[in-house]
XYZ file of C-alpha atoms in Angstrom:
747
model
C -236.333 227.807 35.086
C -232.715 227.144 35.958
C -233.616 224.222 38.210
C -235.635 222.683 35.363
C -232.444 222.605 33.309
C -230.466 221.181 36.204
C -228.350 224.337 36.728
C -226.449 224.761 39.986
C -226.585 227.989 41.960
C -223.966 230.527 40.887
C -220.733 230.575 42.846
C -218.610 233.634 43.525
C -216.576 233.066 40.363
C -219.625 233.200 38.047
C -220.242 236.357 36.025
C -223.665 237.819 35.282
C -224.020 238.557 31.589
C -226.484 241.424 32.029
C -226.537 244.340 34.490
C -229.857 243.027 35.844
C -228.390 240.158 37.838
C -228.356 236.359 37.496
C -231.274 233.914 37.518
C -229.268 231.420 39.587
C -227.720 234.128 41.789
C -228.329 234.710 45.468
C -230.635 237.741 45.154
C -233.726 238.604 43.143
C -233.915 241.257 40.444
C -236.778 242.298 38.196
C -235.503 240.940 34.860
C -232.426 238.781 35.518
C -230.368 236.890 32.941
C -228.167 233.814 32.939
C -224.559 233.779 34.112
C -221.624 232.360 32.181
C -221.778 229.302 34.481
C -225.432 228.679 33.555
C -224.684 229.072 29.854
C -221.836 226.567 30.076
C -224.170 224.121 31.836
C -226.741 224.610 29.083
C -224.165 223.668 26.449
C -223.453 220.432 28.284
C -227.126 219.590 28.665
C -227.855 216.148 27.289
C -231.124 216.785 25.531
C -231.613 213.393 23.911
C -234.089 212.410 26.638
C -236.431 214.979 25.098
C -236.733 212.762 22.036
C -237.716 209.594 23.920
C -241.352 210.628 24.077
C -243.588 208.184 26.007
C -246.853 206.991 24.556
C -249.647 208.819 26.339
C -252.743 207.444 24.629
C -253.395 203.811 24.021
C -255.983 204.418 21.299
C -257.611 207.052 19.177
C -260.717 207.410 17.027
C -261.095 204.906 14.179
C -258.126 202.863 15.379
C -258.650 199.332 13.984
C -256.797 197.854 16.955
C -259.154 199.426 19.495
C -262.715 199.036 20.674
C -264.911 201.338 18.567
C -266.553 203.148 21.500
C -263.924 202.858 24.212
C -260.334 204.075 24.332
C -258.881 200.618 25.018
C -257.277 197.928 22.901
C -259.345 195.039 21.682
C -258.624 191.905 23.660
C -257.078 190.298 20.589
C -254.740 193.299 20.018
C -251.314 193.610 21.582
C -250.786 197.205 20.482
C -251.965 200.033 18.225
C -250.546 200.532 14.724
C -251.324 204.251 14.995
C -249.580 204.797 18.327
C -246.779 202.298 18.703
C -243.663 202.158 16.547
C -243.218 198.403 17.012
C -246.769 197.423 16.063
C -248.129 196.009 12.816
C -251.602 194.590 12.258
C -252.259 195.118 15.987
C -249.443 192.714 16.964
C -245.872 193.285 18.096
C -243.517 193.578 15.156
C -241.091 190.726 14.796
C -237.827 191.059 16.708
C -235.206 192.741 14.530
C -237.608 195.046 12.646
C -236.053 198.502 12.248
C -237.928 201.103 14.303
C -235.460 204.014 14.450
C -232.977 204.553 11.663
C -229.526 206.092 11.810
C -229.598 209.896 11.669
C -225.867 210.696 11.865
C -222.476 209.019 11.541
C -222.475 208.698 15.328
C -225.907 207.130 15.706
C -226.878 203.463 15.852
C -230.163 201.960 14.645
C -232.745 200.583 17.046
C -234.767 197.441 16.382
C -238.039 196.169 17.801
C -237.499 193.654 20.633
C -240.336 191.371 19.502
C -242.116 191.365 22.855
C -242.925 195.053 23.200
C -244.946 197.678 21.381
C -242.340 200.446 21.774
C -238.970 201.069 20.160
C -236.042 200.797 22.606
C -234.515 203.970 24.041
C -232.508 206.032 21.561
C -228.783 205.320 21.923
C -225.722 206.563 20.084
C -222.020 205.863 19.667
C -219.908 206.763 22.677
C -218.137 210.138 22.819
C -214.684 210.125 21.245
C -215.359 207.484 18.605
C -213.632 208.462 15.314
C -215.935 209.859 12.632
C -215.711 211.660 9.316
C -216.287 215.375 8.761
C -214.533 215.576 5.398
C -217.567 216.362 3.253
C -216.430 218.913 0.720
C -218.293 222.208 0.650
C -218.861 222.701 -3.081
C -218.916 226.356 -4.049
C -222.225 227.581 -5.401
C -223.124 230.911 -6.932
C -221.849 234.436 -6.494
C -225.015 236.089 -7.815
C -228.660 235.300 -8.436
C -228.693 234.365 -12.129
C -225.357 233.233 -13.580
C -224.735 229.507 -14.071
C -221.708 228.111 -12.272
C -220.276 224.754 -13.330
C -218.485 222.859 -10.560
C -216.288 219.859 -11.362
C -216.444 216.683 -9.281
C -213.009 215.199 -8.725
C -213.296 212.291 -8.410
C -216.434 211.610 -10.419
C -219.205 209.785 -8.611
C -221.431 206.912 -9.672
C -224.987 207.039 -8.323
C -228.691 207.000 -9.098
C -229.808 209.455 -6.405
C -228.273 212.862 -5.679
C -228.910 215.303 -2.840
C -227.856 218.939 -2.835
C -227.696 220.033 0.811
C -227.243 223.844 1.059
C -224.894 224.928 3.845
C -224.425 228.604 2.995
C -226.636 231.007 1.081
C -227.405 234.607 0.318
C -230.831 235.605 1.630
C -232.571 232.211 1.330
C -231.567 228.723 0.074
C -232.992 228.810 -3.476
C -231.511 227.135 -6.546
C -231.855 225.713 -10.038
C -229.559 222.936 -11.201
C -228.527 220.283 -13.701
C -225.890 217.570 -13.747
C -223.413 216.613 -16.449
C -222.278 213.020 -16.775
C -222.717 209.850 -18.777
C -223.819 206.240 -18.611
C -222.070 204.289 -15.897
C -220.221 202.088 -18.415
C -217.183 203.407 -20.319
C -217.615 205.171 -23.664
C -215.311 204.343 -26.581
C -212.894 207.205 -27.417
C -214.070 207.085 -31.041
C -217.825 206.806 -30.349
C -220.061 209.428 -32.046
C -220.606 212.434 -29.796
C -221.960 215.989 -29.894
C -219.380 218.806 -29.867
C -220.558 221.471 -27.454
C -219.218 224.915 -26.591
C -217.833 225.450 -23.079
C -220.698 225.441 -20.560
C -223.108 226.881 -23.148
C -226.106 225.277 -24.810
C -224.503 225.496 -28.271
C -223.610 222.490 -30.439
C -221.882 222.143 -33.848
C -223.714 220.959 -36.977
C -223.486 221.315 -40.772
C -225.417 224.449 -41.660
C -228.192 222.467 -43.428
C -228.833 220.602 -40.141
C -229.323 217.176 -41.759
C -227.402 213.975 -42.361
C -227.073 214.900 -46.068
C -224.960 218.057 -46.146
C -223.648 219.331 -49.458
C -219.923 219.599 -50.089
C -218.202 222.499 -48.314
C -221.171 222.933 -45.957
C -219.910 225.227 -43.121
C -219.859 224.075 -39.492
C -222.066 226.370 -37.381
C -223.396 226.604 -33.839
C -227.054 225.903 -33.096
C -228.871 226.034 -29.784
C -229.139 222.737 -27.923
C -228.826 221.173 -24.498
C -228.675 217.421 -25.018
C -227.802 217.660 -28.745
C -228.858 214.056 -29.319
C -229.992 214.375 -32.959
C -227.987 212.369 -35.501
C -226.756 215.378 -37.487
C -225.070 216.730 -34.327
C -222.784 213.695 -33.898
C -219.078 213.630 -34.817
C -216.259 211.094 -34.402
C -212.564 211.701 -33.842
C -210.992 208.448 -34.997
C -207.890 206.821 -33.623
C -206.159 208.055 -36.803
C -207.043 211.651 -35.847
C -209.558 212.168 -38.677
C -212.658 214.162 -37.685
C -215.860 212.992 -39.392
C -219.512 213.954 -39.469
C -220.932 210.632 -38.261
C -224.259 210.180 -40.041
C -223.054 211.479 -43.458
C -219.600 209.903 -43.236
C -218.026 213.072 -44.669
C -214.801 214.474 -43.260
C -214.298 217.873 -41.612
C -211.516 220.119 -42.955
C -210.597 223.725 -43.874
C -212.450 224.680 -47.057
C -210.466 223.575 -50.159
C -207.468 222.690 -47.965
C -206.777 226.334 -47.042
C -204.220 227.063 -44.299
C -204.684 230.785 -43.707
C -206.236 232.474 -40.670
C -209.954 232.725 -41.225
C -210.238 229.616 -43.440
C -213.756 228.171 -43.033
C -214.196 224.756 -41.449
C -216.566 222.671 -43.573
C -218.084 219.214 -43.960
C -217.212 217.897 -47.413
C -216.807 214.756 -49.472
C -213.722 216.291 -51.096
C -211.689 216.685 -47.866
C -208.343 214.875 -47.873
C -207.423 212.755 -44.872
C -204.288 214.797 -44.107
C -206.406 217.989 -44.088
C -208.994 216.436 -41.741
C -206.697 215.427 -38.883
C -207.212 217.156 -35.530
C -206.101 216.641 -31.935
C -207.405 217.845 -28.607
C -205.289 220.208 -26.533
C -205.034 220.200 -22.717
C -207.369 223.214 -22.680
C -210.020 221.368 -24.757
C -209.336 223.289 -27.980
C -209.495 221.366 -31.268
C -206.136 221.783 -33.020
C -205.597 221.264 -36.770
C -202.495 219.077 -37.002
C -201.318 220.237 -40.448
C -201.343 223.973 -39.635
C -201.023 223.964 -35.824
C -203.961 226.366 -35.669
C -207.140 225.865 -33.649
C -210.825 226.039 -34.463
C -212.315 229.450 -33.541
C -215.758 231.006 -33.862
C -215.792 233.391 -36.812
C -216.456 236.441 -34.646
C -214.637 235.431 -31.457
C -217.444 234.443 -29.049
C -219.757 231.463 -29.690
C -223.239 232.459 -30.824
C -226.107 230.748 -32.659
C -225.453 230.737 -36.431
C -221.754 231.630 -36.275
C -219.487 229.383 -38.330
C -216.099 227.922 -37.418
C -212.729 229.039 -38.847
C -209.020 228.288 -38.459
C -207.027 230.821 -36.487
C -203.835 231.028 -34.461
C -204.153 230.672 -30.696
C -205.466 227.834 -28.558
C -206.645 227.002 -25.048
C -208.855 230.011 -24.394
C -212.110 229.243 -22.580
C -214.229 230.462 -25.507
C -212.447 227.917 -27.739
C -213.360 224.908 -25.586
C -215.211 222.151 -27.438
C -216.582 219.431 -25.207
C -216.825 215.886 -26.578
C -219.901 215.216 -24.465
C -219.781 211.427 -24.275
C -216.028 210.946 -24.000
C -215.697 213.711 -21.411
C -218.795 212.465 -19.605
C -220.530 215.853 -19.749
C -223.884 214.882 -21.251
C -226.765 216.776 -19.544
C -228.523 214.266 -17.302
C -232.025 215.644 -17.659
C -232.978 218.459 -15.294
C -233.061 221.213 -17.903
C -234.306 219.191 -20.865
C -237.065 217.420 -18.921
C -235.771 213.842 -19.214
C -235.912 213.787 -15.422
C -239.643 213.891 -14.627
C -241.280 216.051 -11.969
C -241.933 213.090 -9.666
C -238.201 212.280 -9.676
C -237.413 215.619 -8.027
C -238.225 215.865 -4.312
C -237.049 217.893 -1.328
C -237.002 217.899 2.452
C -239.324 220.915 2.263
C -240.306 223.757 -0.042
C -242.152 227.020 0.057
C -245.696 226.724 -1.349
C -244.879 228.508 -4.614
C -241.285 227.239 -4.995
C -241.704 223.498 -5.478
C -238.899 220.947 -5.942
C -239.585 220.256 -9.635
C -239.091 223.966 -10.389
C -235.364 223.488 -9.667
C -234.511 222.978 -13.351
C -231.549 224.904 -14.737
C -232.585 228.084 -16.591
C -236.229 227.536 -15.608
C -238.317 230.661 -14.993
C -239.189 229.225 -11.565
C -236.950 227.795 -8.844
C -236.887 225.672 -5.684
C -236.628 227.332 -2.279
C -236.485 225.431 1.011
C -239.278 226.167 3.474
C -236.807 227.327 6.108
C -233.223 228.497 6.444
C -231.818 225.296 7.906
C -228.699 223.336 7.042
C -230.788 220.162 7.167
C -232.763 221.038 4.002
C -232.012 219.336 0.682
C -233.111 218.880 -2.925
C -233.127 215.241 -4.096
C -232.991 214.028 -7.701
C -233.572 210.486 -8.975
C -231.575 210.026 -12.201
C -233.630 206.924 -13.046
C -230.606 204.616 -13.151
C -227.012 204.633 -11.982
C -225.049 207.294 -13.878
C -221.543 208.698 -13.710
C -221.771 212.326 -12.586
C -218.908 214.623 -13.573
C -220.140 218.186 -13.057
C -222.868 220.133 -11.278
C -224.351 223.261 -12.815
C -226.038 225.544 -10.306
C -227.973 228.781 -10.587
C -229.690 231.135 -8.130
C -233.282 232.289 -7.956
C -232.924 234.768 -10.811
C -235.563 237.327 -9.892
C -234.399 238.001 -6.322
C -231.165 238.001 -4.348
C -231.484 234.415 -3.115
C -228.830 231.875 -4.041
C -226.778 229.057 -2.541
C -223.108 229.920 -2.031
C -221.935 226.525 -0.754
C -223.421 223.044 -0.450
C -222.758 219.430 0.433
C -223.464 216.727 -2.130
C -224.718 213.295 -1.068
C -225.179 210.346 -3.394
C -226.762 206.891 -3.205
C -227.556 203.853 -5.331
C -230.744 202.927 -3.465
C -232.008 206.180 -1.942
C -231.476 204.796 1.582
C -227.743 204.683 2.290
C -226.032 207.977 1.502
C -222.389 208.930 1.062
C -221.093 212.470 1.417
C -218.958 213.710 -1.465
C -215.323 214.465 -0.638
C -212.738 215.820 -3.050
C -210.181 213.307 -1.872
C -212.569 210.434 -2.493
C -211.430 209.033 0.843
C -214.483 207.646 2.649
C -212.691 206.137 5.626
C -210.576 209.127 6.623
C -211.385 210.360 10.117
C -210.768 213.949 11.187
C -213.356 214.296 13.950
C -214.931 212.472 16.890
C -218.444 211.658 18.019
C -219.974 213.861 20.695
C -223.487 213.366 22.092
C -224.574 211.371 19.064
C -223.246 213.688 16.367
C -219.971 213.944 14.493
C -218.449 217.146 15.843
C -217.837 219.950 13.393
C -214.175 220.530 12.598
C -212.599 223.972 12.975
C -212.902 224.688 9.253
C -216.643 224.064 8.977
C -217.176 226.172 12.094
C -215.317 228.983 10.307
C -217.493 228.564 7.218
C -220.574 228.905 9.412
C -219.371 232.349 10.496
C -217.484 233.685 7.476
C -219.126 231.889 4.552
C -218.283 229.063 2.173
C -214.844 230.403 1.150
C -213.499 230.606 4.717
C -210.712 228.371 6.015
C -209.467 227.438 9.439
C -206.654 229.829 10.313
C -203.030 228.787 10.605
C -202.108 227.209 13.954
C -199.963 230.286 14.568
C -203.146 232.398 14.799
C -204.360 230.222 17.683
C -200.944 230.245 19.382
C -200.673 234.029 19.201
C -204.200 235.390 19.592
C -205.556 232.889 22.141
C -202.602 233.275 24.515
C -201.882 236.996 24.454
C -205.449 238.005 25.479
C -205.205 241.257 23.546
C -208.870 241.354 22.569
C -208.845 238.956 19.609
C -208.511 235.670 21.452
C -209.752 234.141 24.703
C -210.494 230.876 26.502
C -213.562 232.301 28.249
C -216.527 233.587 26.212
C -217.495 236.037 28.960
C -214.130 237.713 29.482
C -210.696 238.268 27.972
C -208.785 235.256 29.267
C -205.492 233.783 28.115
C -205.470 230.125 27.059
C -202.889 227.653 28.245
C -200.684 226.603 25.331
C -202.285 223.157 25.356
C -205.799 224.634 25.101
C -205.449 227.163 22.262
C -207.441 224.982 19.814
C -210.398 224.982 22.227
C -210.616 228.714 22.899
C -211.726 231.359 20.438
C -212.173 230.142 16.858
C -209.590 231.674 14.513
C -210.460 231.837 10.816
C -209.030 233.137 7.557
C -211.062 234.654 4.732
C -210.720 237.397 2.141
C -213.821 239.169 3.452
C -213.377 242.146 5.753
C -216.261 240.984 7.958
C -218.093 237.675 8.500
C -221.580 236.844 7.266
C -222.626 236.288 10.914
C -221.989 239.259 13.168
C -220.398 237.614 16.187
C -217.901 240.332 17.147
C -217.708 244.013 17.980
C -214.801 244.612 15.610
C -212.828 242.624 13.021
C -209.221 242.920 11.936
C -206.748 241.277 9.550
C -203.646 240.261 11.500
C -200.550 239.016 9.648
C -198.153 236.614 11.372
C -194.382 236.553 10.989
C -194.740 233.683 8.516
C -197.073 235.937 6.444
C -200.106 233.839 7.281
C -203.213 235.946 7.841
C -205.784 235.727 10.639
C -209.323 237.108 10.273
C -209.568 238.177 13.896
C -212.674 239.162 15.851
C -213.296 240.906 19.149
C -216.132 238.804 20.580
C -219.388 240.162 21.939
C -219.683 239.352 25.643
C -223.445 239.765 26.082
C -225.533 238.929 23.020
C -224.912 235.487 21.486
C -222.498 234.530 24.240
C -220.220 231.734 23.091
C -220.624 232.457 19.388
C -217.123 232.531 17.941
C -215.744 230.011 20.436
C -214.654 226.527 19.375
C -217.608 224.204 19.918
C -217.808 221.585 22.632
C -216.686 218.160 21.386
C -214.326 219.463 18.674
C -211.299 217.244 18.110
C -208.140 218.990 19.362
C -205.574 216.193 19.160
C -205.160 212.437 19.201
C -207.702 211.002 21.655
C -208.582 214.535 22.796
C -211.611 216.802 22.491
C -212.649 220.280 23.605
C -214.685 220.354 26.826
C -215.194 223.575 28.811
C -212.776 225.351 26.435
C -209.954 222.995 27.415
C -208.329 220.300 25.292
C -208.896 217.223 27.438
C -207.855 213.618 26.927
C -210.426 210.855 26.758
C -208.884 209.309 29.858
C -209.284 212.555 31.810
C -212.905 212.749 30.678
C -213.461 209.189 31.937
C -215.144 208.156 28.712
C -216.596 204.708 29.310
C -215.442 201.494 27.738
C -217.193 198.397 26.456
C -216.196 194.731 26.858
C -212.904 193.693 25.263
C -213.140 190.456 23.284
C -210.080 189.018 21.521
C -208.178 192.211 22.385
C -210.757 194.348 20.572
C -213.575 196.450 21.938
C -216.843 194.625 21.186
C -214.727 191.953 19.493
C -214.295 194.190 16.448
C -217.881 193.303 15.518
C -219.656 196.379 16.838
C -219.369 199.815 18.421
C -219.612 201.011 21.992
C -222.680 203.126 22.839
C -223.393 205.806 25.425
C -224.925 203.058 27.600
C -221.480 201.392 27.666
C -222.898 198.371 25.902
C -221.995 197.015 22.493
C -224.142 197.562 19.429
C -223.209 194.464 17.453
C -223.256 193.776 13.768
C -226.121 191.575 12.643
C -225.912 188.075 14.015
C -223.829 188.665 17.174
C -224.910 188.940 20.794
C -224.474 192.224 22.699
C -224.773 190.391 26.040
C -221.249 188.968 25.719
C -219.692 191.903 23.855
C -220.418 190.535 20.365
C -218.361 187.410 21.093
C -220.901 184.764 20.124
C -223.394 184.347 17.336
C -227.060 184.738 18.146
C -229.135 181.553 18.137
C -232.471 181.646 16.347
C -235.535 180.754 18.411
C -238.807 179.705 16.826
C -242.037 181.107 18.193
C -244.621 179.066 20.118
C -248.352 179.565 20.620
C -249.767 180.727 23.931
C -253.090 179.556 25.391
C -256.351 180.071 23.514
C -258.584 182.846 24.812
C -262.148 182.198 25.954
C -264.793 181.966 23.251
C -266.630 185.167 22.419
C -270.402 185.388 22.922
C -272.259 183.903 19.988
C -273.196 186.631 17.534
C -276.709 185.188 17.071
C -279.321 183.870 19.453
C -280.546 181.241 16.973
C -280.418 180.196 13.296
C -276.672 179.536 13.472
C -274.213 182.099 14.770
C -270.434 182.264 15.111
C -268.117 182.527 18.062
C -264.370 183.087 17.915
C -261.264 182.813 20.018
C -257.661 183.888 19.508
C -254.131 183.233 20.695
C -250.749 184.997 20.586
C -247.419 183.703 19.323
C -245.749 184.543 22.630
C -244.795 181.271 24.288
C -242.068 182.083 23.390
C -241.819 185.021 20.984
C -239.660 184.229 17.924
C -236.146 185.686 18.176
C -233.136 186.306 15.940
C -234.735 185.173 12.709
C -236.630 182.243 14.187
C -239.833 181.046 12.519
C -243.250 182.441 13.322
C -245.825 180.139 14.882
C -247.448 177.740 12.390
C -251.197 177.728 11.872
C -253.908 180.312 12.444
C -254.171 182.796 15.271
C -257.970 182.874 15.144
C -260.462 180.031 15.354
C -264.196 180.212 14.569
C -266.944 177.805 15.627
C -270.677 177.519 14.935
C -273.097 178.248 17.776
C -276.859 178.549 18.448
C -277.668 176.450 15.422
C -281.305 175.872 16.469
C -283.992 177.571 14.410
C -285.365 180.848 15.652
C -289.015 181.151 16.745
C -291.167 183.831 15.193
C -289.135 186.967 14.902
C -291.529 189.161 16.879
C -294.315 187.726 19.026
C -296.027 187.760 22.401
C -295.110 184.796 24.557
C -295.656 183.583 28.107
C -292.541 183.712 30.292
C -291.897 182.408 33.786
C -289.571 184.645 35.803
C -288.017 182.813 38.735
C -290.374 182.803 41.730
C -293.149 184.571 39.820
C -296.347 183.578 38.114
C -296.484 183.451 34.285
C -296.188 186.853 32.593
C -297.054 187.852 29.035
C -294.061 189.474 27.315
C -293.170 190.804 23.878
C -290.059 189.037 22.473
C -288.003 190.476 19.575
C -285.693 188.037 17.711
C -285.183 190.315 14.710
C -282.117 192.348 15.652
C -278.596 192.046 17.095
C -278.747 188.322 17.779
C -282.314 188.307 19.095
C -283.625 187.574 22.544
C -284.779 191.100 23.473
C -287.603 191.154 26.061
C -289.824 194.232 26.209
C -289.959 195.633 29.764
C -291.709 198.958 29.279
C -293.300 201.132 26.569
C -294.724 204.619 27.031
C -297.223 206.386 24.789
C -299.056 208.697 27.226
C -298.109 211.021 30.015
C -300.239 209.144 32.555
C -297.616 207.376 34.590
C -297.627 207.430 38.384
C -295.825 205.689 41.213
C -298.549 203.052 41.455
C -298.371 201.944 37.789
C -294.732 202.410 36.744
C -293.660 198.887 37.797
C -296.660 196.946 36.481
C -299.141 198.150 33.861
C -301.239 196.321 31.256
C -299.134 193.236 32.013
C -301.522 190.875 30.194
C -301.464 192.777 26.883
C -297.940 193.890 25.866
C -297.967 196.241 22.876
C -295.404 198.471 21.190
C -297.989 201.214 20.636
C -299.520 201.420 24.132
C -298.449 201.962 27.733
C -297.006 198.745 29.150
C -294.650 197.816 32.008
C -293.336 194.659 33.663
C -290.413 196.427 35.373
C -291.507 194.658 38.563
C -290.108 191.415 37.120
C -286.937 192.872 35.535
C -284.516 191.472 38.118
C -286.159 188.053 37.978
C -285.915 188.012 34.176
C -282.269 189.098 34.364
C -281.389 186.342 36.835
C -283.191 183.540 35.009
C -281.041 180.470 34.359
C -282.155 180.451 30.721
C -280.584 183.846 29.995
C -277.437 183.071 27.938
C -274.112 184.834 28.282
C -272.201 186.571 31.041
C -273.647 190.044 30.387
C -277.218 191.366 30.510
C -277.859 194.392 28.295
C -280.614 197.007 28.387
C -281.741 198.719 25.213
C -283.479 202.119 24.999
C -285.323 202.998 21.784
C -287.418 205.903 20.552
C -290.693 205.414 18.699
C -289.178 206.925 15.559
C -285.672 207.765 14.355
C -284.206 210.956 15.713
C -286.230 210.926 18.931
């Protein structure tokens, strides 16, 4: 097993991780385990070759590019659509057709070469190339049923959204909705619903129409989108609050100024009594009295009316101007987003993607507990998204505690959401085709979504003193060199007493002299060896990464280089790959390091094939031939070959004789023989050699029998002349076929 992975034999410095000995050790034991040396080799194993799977079968059943009864390509096929990634309509795809897309920030796409059926070998950006691991982990829920509203700062503009769970309780299950607005700006004085903080409650005159009577109280009613006309209000530039569709102003009843004065819609309101302003805490403040609008009995509820009262900026007093604040529900809960607009990477059979609607009785759950799973929502058009509302499963302890958000305009190219809004910031490096996790995300993997990377002082202290809470060797307590502390044991900080992943024997809170706290762990040295250590490839300084628990420079690691053109690697028009060749931007040539533009080459036809055998023996048949556009293949956007690839020609145009009849034939070197000729099937020209209707055959009559009277319903044989008939100069075609038939179907 060890040799299959390329492991070396253990040296004297290697440590067995079980008392039963080492697989790569010098002596045999009954149930050995791996040593720390073998485990370190396994971590460095470059497994990408496992994904370059060769094509084993050329064809399969019902493959239109293959012969129907043989597992080979048709002569006019270059490849199989079902088996080869660079094949379309049984021909090589045109050079430049995408055959393997980008999977990570450190991957490069592969394109069909134009003269091959297979996609080129999978390559990726060279180790050490700067990449971005700044995706913000958005906090999810803390229980299974409550709705948490998470602000996006900055807001994003997108049509497609992906929620990618990273941390969860029990299983990644969720329900969700998004708050936002149309992508274009909304006028500050445009009509808008007034909605209570995070609740599905909107304000309306109590008669719920556009014709309220005078002094009609403002009350809460249930609503999510609140799009009806009678739910719309305007706060003008002059500060006057109006009920939009009736045109009436909003004021304290009869101009009252006392605590508890009702807020009403009325035609008798005076302008100075109807002036309001919004506070920083989203309360609506009456300018004349300095008091704010409250719910009559403190907390918002359906049917409760609004009153004036002292005190502002409490959460229960928040009134959201949905359009101006860009917090209009975007359609998950209210059904404006249709079921077919909600998809997922996977789902459990009973927990489908379109069940992921906020406050729905059902929910979406991924099919497996993997950080690659996601829920995707198509908003229908580009919208501005301001907030995400997220909820757990509800009827079981499954909820998402932290997630990444990705967004896209076209559903193909995705951007990870970051709180800074900085897309080009780089805080990590590529390693074996992936952007290495930073220390903080590694901490979140162990301690949960609220965890942070510990203060540098935790690394300096714990990873050098080797007192049980820090090491540079996963198998033993080993002090790190000062330059390697960021590549030894991972040091995290979190309010929890213990992590969500049990990677240590014991855990302790250690406070530094600067009052910074370390969530320290005493690592397990047998089970899950290496868990809790900083991962291979983690950035540990400028032009440095962690390798073998040491912070090593790129120069020391001998990371390869690509051609320098105009003082820039790959001329600044591409990236260097693990093959130490440039992957150029479209239109530039990798052969000279992206220095020159590619030159288009038009395709040219190759030679015509031989004609096929005519499909009829008489009465006018057809024969065909074909050619390939391969002399040369078109390259770099050059034109395809003009004209048709196939050509058809008439053949055997002479009239057929009687379709079935007895005729006299003259095999070479033989006297005339009576034979039965069948021109009725498969092109005609079938000569009857033998028929059998009795069990009276013997060695003296099997070659010649009743030769003068051929019949389909009697014993007959002219097998004696079969070779002569086959070799006759009048037999057309390069192949001679025998046909075996039963007297009736099924025999």
